[in-house]
Amino acid sequence: MLSKDTISKQIKKITQSQLAIPLFALLLLVIFNLIRDPGFFSIVIKKNNLGNTVLSGNLISILNGASELVILSIGMTLVTSAARGQDISIGAAAAIAGSIFVKILRANTITVPVILLGLLCACLVAILFCLFNGILIAKFNIQPMIASLILFTAGRPIAYWINGGATPNVESPLLGYLGGFIPKVPIPSPILIVIIFIILIKLLLKFTNLGLYIQSVGINEKAAKLNGINAVFMKLLVFAILGVCVAIAGSMNVCRIGLINHETILIDIEMDAILAVAIGGNSLGGGKFKLSGSIIGAYIIQALTITLYAMKVSSTAVKAYKAIVIIAIVVLGSPVVKEWLKQLKNKLSAKKAVAAVEPAVAAKSEGEAN
């Protein structure tokens, strides 16, 4: 059995953790949905259109629907940490990457090597466009949001030009496997892709000093330079990683729907990615980061979306409701509120200590009087 002191220490550790706010928000969403509909998170085993046994339900929809957002949130977290700002052009860059992916697929017979070639080309193009933003930020010291505003404006028209002014579709069982289900595997493929991607990123950060260098540049760039860290290179590197994230997300979305539409592909995804970073307890001003926080933040956003749709909220009103809830979460996680809660806790602790001492002092005084 755990002692009271051990339990108290564990609770204190959790409440003081960077993940306290996102975990609390996720818990509230879970409790709310269970009260509203006890079977909301139930998982159903059923046959899909192809006759395969698959998992279905709101929980699977949340995990599956958030796949692109999770991947982009990871890239956004690294960029935010090093560049002390956000790239608002990732949706437009994903449209470009998706267009390249489709162009390669349509020019060849769709096979596994062709899909890999298309993904590789999409990665290279996305990295180049993201590095364009990175150069403006790292070399010319332009604010990240302003620097990425160029691609945000021009990216989707570029994707439109790549497609020749059309919305071409691509059909292949292989793409269906990547965007849907692999035969005899009941879990949606996007979920598996996200798991593999998270593991690779975690291994990269664990077995290299990349995470430390990124945080050092974001916390104090001058100090990082004095310690031999090439700040410009680190910023360009995180934008290159963001390019890979953009290409994977764009290609995954193409595999889901079987076509590329430059106007609608991952529309407004950059705003959700920024919010996922913020909800995850990461500072939007750069510095220290926690990828797990951003990942939880992405799932919170998707869970909130699914919840609102389940409550029959119209698609036009969903954004407004999401904004209200997300503002509340971000405000609760802000440094000002955290400091206020800390001060309140100290005052309550002081009052409790005084209340505990007063009876002893009174008893002592009474004894001396006698």
mmCIF file of C-alpha atoms in Angstrom:
data_model
loop_
_atom_site.group_PDB
_atom_site.id
_atom_site.type_symbol
_atom_site.label_atom_id
_atom_site.label_comp_id
_atom_site.label_asym_id
_atom_site.label_seq_id
_atom_site.Cartn_x
_atom_site.Cartn_y
_atom_site.Cartn_z
ATOM 1 C CA MET A 1 0.000 0.000 0.000
ATOM 2 C CA LEU A 2 1.209 3.486 -0.822
ATOM 3 C CA SER A 3 1.625 5.843 2.116
ATOM 4 C CA LYS A 4 -0.174 9.183 2.312
ATOM 5 C CA ASP A 5 3.135 11.016 1.827
ATOM 6 C CA THR A 6 3.900 9.042 -1.344
ATOM 7 C CA ILE A 7 0.426 9.686 -2.766
ATOM 8 C CA SER A 8 0.703 13.363 -1.834
ATOM 9 C CA LYS A 9 4.075 13.636 -3.563
ATOM 10 C CA GLN A 10 2.753 11.940 -6.697
ATOM 11 C CA ILE A 11 -0.279 14.256 -6.827
ATOM 12 C CA LYS A 12 1.977 17.279 -6.311
ATOM 13 C CA LYS A 13 4.285 16.067 -9.073
ATOM 14 C CA ILE A 14 1.368 15.662 -11.505
ATOM 15 C CA THR A 15 -0.216 19.032 -10.663
ATOM 16 C CA GLN A 16 3.089 20.856 -11.091
ATOM 17 C CA SER A 17 3.857 19.061 -14.352
ATOM 18 C CA GLN A 18 3.626 20.785 -17.729
ATOM 19 C CA LEU A 19 1.082 18.126 -18.689
ATOM 20 C CA ALA A 20 -1.289 18.996 -15.823
ATOM 21 C CA ILE A 21 -3.538 21.324 -17.847
ATOM 22 C CA PRO A 22 -3.824 19.147 -21.008
ATOM 23 C CA LEU A 23 -4.431 15.996 -18.952
ATOM 24 C CA PHE A 24 -7.043 17.801 -16.855
ATOM 25 C CA ALA A 25 -8.753 19.095 -20.010
ATOM 26 C CA LEU A 26 -8.735 15.619 -21.539
ATOM 27 C CA LEU A 27 -10.167 14.164 -18.319
ATOM 28 C CA LEU A 28 -12.974 16.733 -18.325
ATOM 29 C CA LEU A 29 -13.849 15.852 -21.924
ATOM 30 C CA VAL A 30 -13.909 12.147 -21.088
ATOM 31 C CA ILE A 31 -16.103 12.655 -17.991
ATOM 32 C CA PHE A 32 -18.469 15.002 -19.864
ATOM 33 C CA ASN A 33 -18.941 12.514 -22.688
ATOM 34 C CA LEU A 34 -19.412 9.565 -20.353
ATOM 35 C CA ILE A 35 -22.118 11.472 -18.460
ATOM 36 C CA ARG A 36 -23.785 12.620 -21.691
ATOM 37 C CA ASP A 37 -23.486 9.232 -23.379
ATOM 38 C CA PRO A 38 -22.026 6.277 -21.398
ATOM 39 C CA GLY A 39 -21.302 4.439 -24.627
ATOM 40 C CA PHE A 40 -19.534 7.368 -26.303
ATOM 41 C CA PHE A 41 -16.078 5.751 -26.155
ATOM 42 C CA SER A 42 -17.205 2.199 -26.851
ATOM 43 C CA ILE A 43 -15.327 0.367 -29.595
ATOM 44 C CA VAL A 44 -17.313 -1.731 -32.061
ATOM 45 C CA ILE A 45 -15.958 -4.562 -34.215
ATOM 46 C CA LYS A 46 -17.611 -4.642 -37.620
ATOM 47 C CA LYS A 47 -17.100 -5.472 -41.292
ATOM 48 C CA ASN A 48 -16.187 -2.620 -43.655
ATOM 49 C CA ASN A 49 -17.141 -2.278 -47.333
ATOM 50 C CA LEU A 50 -14.278 -4.573 -48.348
ATOM 51 C CA GLY A 51 -15.356 -7.286 -45.941
ATOM 52 C CA ASN A 52 -12.492 -6.741 -43.510
ATOM 53 C CA THR A 53 -12.987 -6.878 -39.746
ATOM 54 C CA VAL A 54 -12.174 -3.402 -38.374
ATOM 55 C CA LEU A 55 -12.517 -1.363 -35.197
ATOM 56 C CA SER A 56 -15.056 1.443 -35.189
ATOM 57 C CA GLY A 57 -16.474 4.016 -32.758
ATOM 58 C CA ASN A 58 -15.922 7.557 -31.539
ATOM 59 C CA LEU A 59 -12.625 6.715 -29.841
ATOM 60 C CA ILE A 60 -11.246 5.250 -33.075
ATOM 61 C CA SER A 61 -12.577 8.270 -34.975
ATOM 62 C CA ILE A 62 -10.731 10.615 -32.608
ATOM 63 C CA LEU A 63 -7.438 8.732 -32.884
ATOM 64 C CA ASN A 64 -7.797 8.352 -36.639
ATOM 65 C CA GLY A 65 -9.058 11.861 -37.406
ATOM 66 C CA ALA A 66 -6.276 13.539 -35.429
ATOM 67 C CA SER A 67 -3.468 11.729 -37.279
ATOM 68 C CA GLU A 68 -2.446 14.591 -39.600
ATOM 69 C CA LEU A 69 -2.798 17.112 -36.777
ATOM 70 C CA VAL A 70 -0.572 15.071 -34.441
ATOM 71 C CA ILE A 71 2.205 14.869 -37.025
ATOM 72 C CA LEU A 72 2.010 18.586 -37.834
ATOM 73 C CA SER A 73 1.860 19.487 -34.123
ATOM 74 C CA ILE A 74 5.164 17.698 -33.572
ATOM 75 C CA GLY A 75 6.812 19.730 -36.330
ATOM 76 C CA MET A 76 5.181 22.934 -35.082
ATOM 77 C CA THR A 77 6.454 22.272 -31.548
ATOM 78 C CA LEU A 78 10.064 22.010 -32.718
ATOM 79 C CA VAL A 79 9.757 25.153 -34.864
ATOM 80 C CA THR A 80 8.124 27.083 -32.016
ATOM 81 C CA SER A 81 10.885 26.046 -29.616
ATOM 82 C CA ALA A 82 13.826 27.041 -31.835
ATOM 83 C CA ALA A 83 12.380 29.953 -33.820
ATOM 84 C CA ARG A 84 10.302 31.417 -30.968
ATOM 85 C CA GLY A 85 7.305 31.664 -33.284
ATOM 86 C CA GLN A 86 4.904 29.690 -35.444
ATOM 87 C CA ASP A 87 4.729 28.743 -39.119
ATOM 88 C CA ILE A 88 1.208 29.524 -40.359
ATOM 89 C CA SER A 89 1.809 28.107 -43.841
ATOM 90 C CA ILE A 90 1.820 24.372 -43.079
ATOM 91 C CA GLY A 91 -1.659 23.849 -44.572
ATOM 92 C CA ALA A 92 -0.606 25.541 -47.819
ATOM 93 C CA ALA A 93 2.685 23.608 -47.829
ATOM 94 C CA ALA A 94 0.715 20.376 -47.331
ATOM 95 C CA ALA A 95 -1.383 21.272 -50.385
ATOM 96 C CA ILE A 96 1.830 21.637 -52.428
ATOM 97 C CA ALA A 97 3.260 18.357 -51.080
ATOM 98 C CA GLY A 98 -0.025 16.561 -51.761
ATOM 99 C CA SER A 99 -0.075 17.918 -55.318
ATOM 100 C CA ILE A 100 3.444 16.613 -55.969
ATOM 101 C CA PHE A 101 2.470 13.247 -54.468
ATOM 102 C CA VAL A 102 -0.570 13.014 -56.765
ATOM 103 C CA LYS A 103 1.408 14.114 -59.822
ATOM 104 C CA ILE A 104 3.962 11.325 -59.318
ATOM 105 C CA LEU A 105 1.231 8.743 -58.767
ATOM 106 C CA ARG A 106 -0.750 9.757 -61.858
ATOM 107 C CA ALA A 107 2.365 9.658 -64.051
ATOM 108 C CA ASN A 108 3.021 5.998 -63.190
ATOM 109 C CA THR A 109 1.311 2.737 -62.399
ATOM 110 C CA ILE A 110 0.654 2.874 -58.673
ATOM 111 C CA THR A 111 2.889 0.378 -56.901
ATOM 112 C CA VAL A 112 4.683 0.424 -53.556
ATOM 113 C CA PRO A 113 7.958 1.798 -55.075
ATOM 114 C CA VAL A 114 5.981 4.529 -56.897
ATOM 115 C CA ILE A 115 4.194 5.497 -53.659
ATOM 116 C CA LEU A 116 7.549 5.704 -51.881
ATOM 117 C CA LEU A 117 8.950 7.773 -54.764
ATOM 118 C CA GLY A 118 5.943 10.093 -54.581
ATOM 119 C CA LEU A 119 6.370 10.493 -50.820
ATOM 120 C CA LEU A 120 10.107 11.165 -51.245
ATOM 121 C CA CYS A 121 9.462 13.843 -53.892
ATOM 122 C CA ALA A 122 6.748 15.375 -51.715
ATOM 123 C CA CYS A 123 9.199 15.475 -48.793
ATOM 124 C CA LEU A 124 11.923 17.151 -50.866
ATOM 125 C CA VAL A 125 9.548 19.799 -52.216
ATOM 126 C CA ALA A 126 7.968 20.431 -48.796
ATOM 127 C CA ILE A 127 11.415 20.738 -47.202
ATOM 128 C CA LEU A 128 12.460 23.300 -49.822
ATOM 129 C CA PHE A 129 9.379 25.435 -49.217
ATOM 130 C CA CYS A 130 9.710 25.164 -45.432
ATOM 131 C CA LEU A 131 13.409 26.045 -45.704
ATOM 132 C CA PHE A 132 12.364 29.182 -47.602
ATOM 133 C CA ASN A 133 10.536 30.230 -44.427
ATOM 134 C CA GLY A 134 13.468 29.062 -42.330
ATOM 135 C CA ILE A 135 15.971 31.201 -44.255
ATOM 136 C CA LEU A 136 13.815 34.312 -43.866
ATOM 137 C CA ILE A 137 13.648 33.666 -40.127
ATOM 138 C CA ALA A 138 17.185 32.398 -39.399
ATOM 139 C CA LYS A 139 19.195 34.636 -41.753
ATOM 140 C CA PHE A 140 17.052 37.766 -42.053
ATOM 141 C CA ASN A 141 15.545 37.722 -38.545
ATOM 142 C CA ILE A 142 11.995 38.136 -39.828
ATOM 143 C CA GLN A 143 9.288 37.167 -37.352
ATOM 144 C CA PRO A 144 8.114 33.591 -38.077
ATOM 145 C CA MET A 145 4.447 34.460 -38.543
ATOM 146 C CA ILE A 146 5.306 37.276 -40.985
ATOM 147 C CA ALA A 147 7.858 35.153 -42.865
ATOM 148 C CA SER A 148 5.428 32.250 -43.300
ATOM 149 C CA LEU A 149 2.620 34.607 -44.356
ATOM 150 C CA ILE A 150 4.156 34.630 -47.869
ATOM 151 C CA LEU A 151 3.741 30.878 -48.346
ATOM 152 C CA PHE A 152 0.409 30.970 -46.516
ATOM 153 C CA THR A 153 -0.852 33.316 -49.240
ATOM 154 C CA ALA A 154 0.879 31.776 -52.248
ATOM 155 C CA GLY A 155 0.990 28.068 -51.333
ATOM 156 C CA ARG A 156 -2.477 26.965 -52.394
ATOM 157 C CA PRO A 157 -2.306 28.825 -55.743
ATOM 158 C CA ILE A 158 1.032 27.048 -56.352
ATOM 159 C CA ALA A 159 -0.688 23.719 -55.621
ATOM 160 C CA TYR A 160 -3.442 24.731 -58.050
ATOM 161 C CA TRP A 161 -0.792 25.433 -60.707
ATOM 162 C CA ILE A 162 0.905 22.063 -60.102
ATOM 163 C CA ASN A 163 -2.427 20.333 -60.653
ATOM 164 C CA GLY A 164 -2.974 22.219 -63.895
ATOM 165 C CA GLY A 165 -6.025 23.954 -62.472
ATOM 166 C CA ALA A 166 -7.823 20.700 -61.662
ATOM 167 C CA THR A 167 -8.627 18.459 -58.692
ATOM 168 C CA PRO A 168 -7.252 15.128 -59.957
ATOM 169 C CA ASN A 169 -8.159 11.910 -58.207
ATOM 170 C CA VAL A 170 -6.043 8.812 -57.666
ATOM 171 C CA GLU A 171 -7.490 5.340 -57.210
ATOM 172 C CA SER A 172 -5.618 2.282 -56.014
ATOM 173 C CA PRO A 173 -6.147 -0.416 -53.367
ATOM 174 C CA LEU A 174 -2.663 0.415 -52.044
ATOM 175 C CA LEU A 175 -3.666 4.017 -51.341
ATOM 176 C CA GLY A 176 -6.837 2.737 -49.713
ATOM 177 C CA TYR A 177 -4.708 0.612 -47.405
ATOM 178 C CA LEU A 178 -2.610 3.636 -46.367
ATOM 179 C CA GLY A 179 -5.590 5.941 -45.906
ATOM 180 C CA GLY A 180 -7.961 3.333 -44.490
ATOM 181 C CA PHE A 181 -7.295 -0.229 -43.379
ATOM 182 C CA ILE A 182 -4.683 -2.824 -44.266
ATOM 183 C CA PRO A 183 -6.330 -6.234 -44.794
ATOM 184 C CA LYS A 184 -6.450 -8.304 -41.584
ATOM 185 C CA VAL A 185 -5.342 -5.259 -39.519
ATOM 186 C CA PRO A 186 -8.368 -3.857 -37.636
ATOM 187 C CA ILE A 187 -6.681 -0.563 -36.660
ATOM 188 C CA PRO A 188 -6.815 2.316 -39.197
ATOM 189 C CA SER A 189 -3.499 2.760 -41.003
ATOM 190 C CA PRO A 190 -3.142 6.495 -40.147
ATOM 191 C CA ILE A 191 -3.055 5.583 -36.450
ATOM 192 C CA LEU A 192 -0.242 3.088 -37.095
ATOM 193 C CA ILE A 193 1.661 5.654 -39.185
ATOM 194 C CA VAL A 194 1.399 8.181 -36.344
ATOM 195 C CA ILE A 195 2.656 5.637 -33.802
ATOM 196 C CA ILE A 196 5.671 4.804 -35.985
ATOM 197 C CA PHE A 197 6.388 8.502 -36.591
ATOM 198 C CA ILE A 198 6.211 9.348 -32.862
ATOM 199 C CA ILE A 199 8.571 6.468 -32.028
ATOM 200 C CA LEU A 200 11.083 7.642 -34.657
ATOM 201 C CA ILE A 201 10.976 11.246 -33.406
ATOM 202 C CA LYS A 202 11.330 10.110 -29.793
ATOM 203 C CA LEU A 203 14.334 7.943 -30.678
ATOM 204 C CA LEU A 204 15.889 10.842 -32.591
ATOM 205 C CA LEU A 205 15.553 13.159 -29.592
ATOM 206 C CA LYS A 206 16.633 10.489 -27.098
ATOM 207 C CA PHE A 207 19.812 9.322 -28.791
ATOM 208 C CA THR A 208 20.988 12.721 -30.058
ATOM 209 C CA ASN A 209 21.438 16.169 -28.521
ATOM 210 C CA LEU A 210 18.963 17.652 -31.003
ATOM 211 C CA GLY A 211 16.287 18.372 -28.393
ATOM 212 C CA LEU A 212 18.795 20.066 -26.086
ATOM 213 C CA TYR A 213 20.212 22.193 -28.902
ATOM 214 C CA ILE A 214 16.750 23.241 -30.116
ATOM 215 C CA GLN A 215 15.733 24.315 -26.616
ATOM 216 C CA SER A 216 19.040 26.113 -26.050
ATOM 217 C CA VAL A 217 18.584 28.195 -29.202
ATOM 218 C CA GLY A 218 15.009 29.021 -28.223
ATOM 219 C CA ILE A 219 15.841 29.950 -24.628
ATOM 220 C CA ASN A 220 18.901 32.105 -25.299
ATOM 221 C CA GLU A 221 20.335 32.208 -28.808
ATOM 222 C CA LYS A 222 23.415 34.242 -27.819
ATOM 223 C CA ALA A 223 24.312 31.849 -25.025
ATOM 224 C CA ALA A 224 23.797 28.912 -27.396
ATOM 225 C CA LYS A 225 26.240 30.456 -29.879
ATOM 226 C CA LEU A 226 28.817 30.966 -27.107
ATOM 227 C CA ASN A 227 28.509 27.251 -26.332
ATOM 228 C CA GLY A 228 29.297 26.315 -29.928
ATOM 229 C CA ILE A 229 25.752 25.696 -31.156
ATOM 230 C CA ASN A 230 25.064 26.905 -34.690
ATOM 231 C CA ALA A 231 21.742 28.662 -34.157
ATOM 232 C CA VAL A 232 21.098 29.264 -37.871
ATOM 233 C CA PHE A 233 21.653 25.596 -38.696
ATOM 234 C CA MET A 234 19.382 24.460 -35.858
ATOM 235 C CA LYS A 235 16.564 26.709 -37.062
ATOM 236 C CA LEU A 236 16.936 25.462 -40.618
ATOM 237 C CA LEU A 237 16.992 21.886 -39.349
ATOM 238 C CA VAL A 238 13.680 22.218 -37.498
ATOM 239 C CA PHE A 239 12.092 23.691 -40.631
ATOM 240 C CA ALA A 240 13.420 20.741 -42.625
ATOM 241 C CA ILE A 241 11.811 18.388 -40.069
ATOM 242 C CA LEU A 242 8.601 20.398 -40.390
ATOM 243 C CA GLY A 243 8.811 19.843 -44.157
ATOM 244 C CA VAL A 244 8.845 16.079 -43.597
ATOM 245 C CA CYS A 245 5.841 16.379 -41.265
ATOM 246 C CA VAL A 246 3.993 18.472 -43.873
ATOM 247 C CA ALA A 247 4.704 15.958 -46.653
ATOM 248 C CA ILE A 248 3.529 12.984 -44.572
ATOM 249 C CA ALA A 249 0.355 14.789 -43.496
ATOM 250 C CA GLY A 250 -0.449 15.974 -47.035
ATOM 251 C CA SER A 251 0.186 12.561 -48.587
ATOM 252 C CA MET A 252 -1.808 10.809 -45.861
ATOM 253 C CA ASN A 253 -4.785 13.075 -46.540
ATOM 254 C CA VAL A 254 -4.576 12.292 -50.275
ATOM 255 C CA CYS A 255 -4.629 8.566 -49.472
ATOM 256 C CA ARG A 256 -7.699 9.086 -47.252
ATOM 257 C CA ILE A 257 -9.902 10.831 -49.827
ATOM 258 C CA GLY A 258 -8.286 9.691 -53.094
ATOM 259 C CA LEU A 259 -7.858 13.157 -54.603
ATOM 260 C CA ILE A 260 -6.167 16.527 -54.120
ATOM 261 C CA ASN A 261 -8.153 19.720 -53.737
ATOM 262 C CA HIS A 262 -5.842 22.670 -53.187
ATOM 263 C CA GLU A 263 -8.607 24.750 -51.576
ATOM 264 C CA THR A 264 -9.798 22.287 -48.929
ATOM 265 C CA ILE A 265 -6.886 19.975 -48.096
ATOM 266 C CA LEU A 266 -6.048 20.398 -44.405
ATOM 267 C CA ILE A 267 -7.739 23.805 -44.361
ATOM 268 C CA ASP A 268 -7.067 25.760 -41.114
ATOM 269 C CA ILE A 269 -4.826 22.939 -39.867
ATOM 270 C CA GLU A 270 -2.122 25.473 -38.947
ATOM 271 C CA MET A 271 -4.412 27.095 -36.372
ATOM 272 C CA ASP A 272 -5.213 23.736 -34.775
ATOM 273 C CA ALA A 273 -1.501 22.839 -34.726
ATOM 274 C CA ILE A 274 -0.622 26.089 -32.950
ATOM 275 C CA LEU A 275 -3.437 25.513 -30.455
ATOM 276 C CA ALA A 276 -2.252 21.935 -29.856
ATOM 277 C CA VAL A 277 1.192 23.297 -28.970
ATOM 278 C CA ALA A 278 -0.342 25.857 -26.605
ATOM 279 C CA ILE A 279 -2.796 23.431 -24.987
ATOM 280 C CA GLY A 280 0.125 21.036 -24.454
ATOM 281 C CA GLY A 281 1.678 23.554 -22.062
ATOM 282 C CA ASN A 282 4.451 24.637 -24.432
ATOM 283 C CA SER A 283 5.399 28.300 -24.519
ATOM 284 C CA LEU A 284 4.577 29.961 -27.845
ATOM 285 C CA GLY A 285 7.576 32.193 -27.172
ATOM 286 C CA GLY A 286 9.993 29.294 -27.650
ATOM 287 C CA GLY A 287 12.410 27.470 -25.368
ATOM 288 C CA LYS A 288 11.546 24.284 -23.499
ATOM 289 C CA PHE A 289 9.082 21.935 -25.123
ATOM 290 C CA LYS A 290 7.298 18.685 -24.426
ATOM 291 C CA LEU A 291 6.157 16.732 -27.484
ATOM 292 C CA SER A 292 3.796 14.595 -25.424
ATOM 293 C CA GLY A 293 1.938 17.763 -24.435
ATOM 294 C CA SER A 294 1.429 18.784 -28.066
ATOM 295 C CA ILE A 295 0.294 15.263 -28.977
ATOM 296 C CA ILE A 296 -2.281 15.277 -26.167
ATOM 297 C CA GLY A 297 -3.315 18.774 -27.279
ATOM 298 C CA ALA A 298 -3.971 17.510 -30.810
ATOM 299 C CA TYR A 299 -6.176 14.689 -29.518
ATOM 300 C CA ILE A 300 -8.038 17.123 -27.242
ATOM 301 C CA ILE A 301 -8.891 19.311 -30.249
ATOM 302 C CA GLN A 302 -10.120 16.309 -32.248
ATOM 303 C CA ALA A 303 -12.055 14.909 -29.262
ATOM 304 C CA LEU A 304 -13.726 18.280 -28.808
ATOM 305 C CA THR A 305 -14.659 18.363 -32.500
ATOM 306 C CA ILE A 306 -16.157 14.848 -32.410
ATOM 307 C CA THR A 307 -18.025 15.718 -29.191
ATOM 308 C CA LEU A 308 -19.592 18.823 -30.734
ATOM 309 C CA TYR A 309 -20.656 16.915 -33.842
ATOM 310 C CA ALA A 310 -22.149 14.187 -31.634
ATOM 311 C CA MET A 311 -24.169 16.914 -29.876
ATOM 312 C CA LYS A 312 -25.627 17.908 -33.272
ATOM 313 C CA VAL A 313 -23.789 21.239 -33.325
ATOM 314 C CA SER A 314 -23.701 22.630 -36.870
ATOM 315 C CA SER A 315 -20.350 22.678 -38.653
ATOM 316 C CA THR A 316 -20.472 26.481 -38.866
ATOM 317 C CA ALA A 317 -20.867 26.784 -35.089
ATOM 318 C CA VAL A 318 -18.236 24.162 -34.181
ATOM 319 C CA LYS A 319 -15.352 26.617 -34.607
ATOM 320 C CA ALA A 320 -16.984 29.118 -32.240
ATOM 321 C CA TYR A 321 -17.545 26.495 -29.528
ATOM 322 C CA LYS A 322 -14.025 25.152 -29.997
ATOM 323 C CA ALA A 323 -12.631 28.672 -29.668
ATOM 324 C CA ILE A 324 -14.426 29.236 -26.345
ATOM 325 C CA VAL A 325 -13.217 25.962 -24.825
ATOM 326 C CA ILE A 326 -9.677 26.335 -26.152
ATOM 327 C CA ILE A 327 -9.406 29.921 -24.868
ATOM 328 C CA ALA A 328 -10.404 28.665 -21.415
ATOM 329 C CA ILE A 329 -7.777 25.894 -21.542
ATOM 330 C CA VAL A 330 -5.026 28.237 -22.767
ATOM 331 C CA VAL A 331 -5.878 30.887 -20.138
ATOM 332 C CA LEU A 332 -5.811 28.281 -17.354
ATOM 333 C CA GLY A 333 -2.369 27.202 -18.548
ATOM 334 C CA SER A 334 -1.012 30.748 -18.851
ATOM 335 C CA PRO A 335 1.899 31.892 -16.612
ATOM 336 C CA VAL A 336 -0.294 34.620 -15.027
ATOM 337 C CA VAL A 337 -2.960 32.159 -13.875
ATOM 338 C CA LYS A 338 -0.326 29.649 -12.740
ATOM 339 C CA GLU A 339 1.386 32.341 -10.646
ATOM 340 C CA TRP A 340 -1.945 33.408 -9.153
ATOM 341 C CA LEU A 341 -2.783 29.801 -8.237
ATOM 342 C CA LYS A 342 0.669 29.410 -6.695
ATOM 343 C CA GLN A 343 0.189 32.518 -4.555
ATOM 344 C CA LEU A 344 -3.294 31.347 -3.522
ATOM 345 C CA LYS A 345 -1.880 27.967 -2.551
ATOM 346 C CA ASN A 346 0.868 29.616 -0.464
ATOM 347 C CA LYS A 347 -1.706 31.805 1.332
ATOM 348 C CA LEU A 348 -3.909 28.806 2.121
ATOM 349 C CA SER A 349 -0.887 26.849 3.348
ATOM 350 C CA ALA A 350 0.154 29.759 5.568
ATOM 351 C CA LYS A 351 -3.369 30.051 7.036
ATOM 352 C CA LYS A 352 -3.447 26.307 7.650
ATOM 353 C CA ALA A 353 -0.092 26.448 9.415
ATOM 354 C CA VAL A 354 -1.254 29.348 11.614
ATOM 355 C CA ALA A 355 -4.483 27.531 12.437
ATOM 356 C CA ALA A 356 -2.483 24.458 13.463
ATOM 357 C CA VAL A 357 -0.101 26.490 15.675
ATOM 358 C CA GLU A 358 -2.750 28.638 17.461
ATOM 359 C CA PRO A 359 -4.234 25.802 19.614
ATOM 360 C CA ALA A 360 -0.744 24.788 20.730
ATOM 361 C CA VAL A 361 0.160 28.374 21.637
ATOM 362 C CA ALA A 362 -3.132 28.827 23.478
ATOM 363 C CA ALA A 363 -2.586 25.601 25.436
ATOM 364 C CA LYS A 364 0.952 26.648 26.332
ATOM 365 C CA SER A 365 -0.210 30.075 27.508
ATOM 366 C CA GLU A 366 -2.934 28.468 29.626
ATOM 367 C CA GLY A 367 -0.422 26.115 31.190
ATOM 368 C CA GLU A 368 1.917 28.947 32.083
ATOM 369 C CA ALA A 369 -0.969 30.906 33.613
ATOM 370 C CA ASN A 370 -1.815 27.969 35.830
#
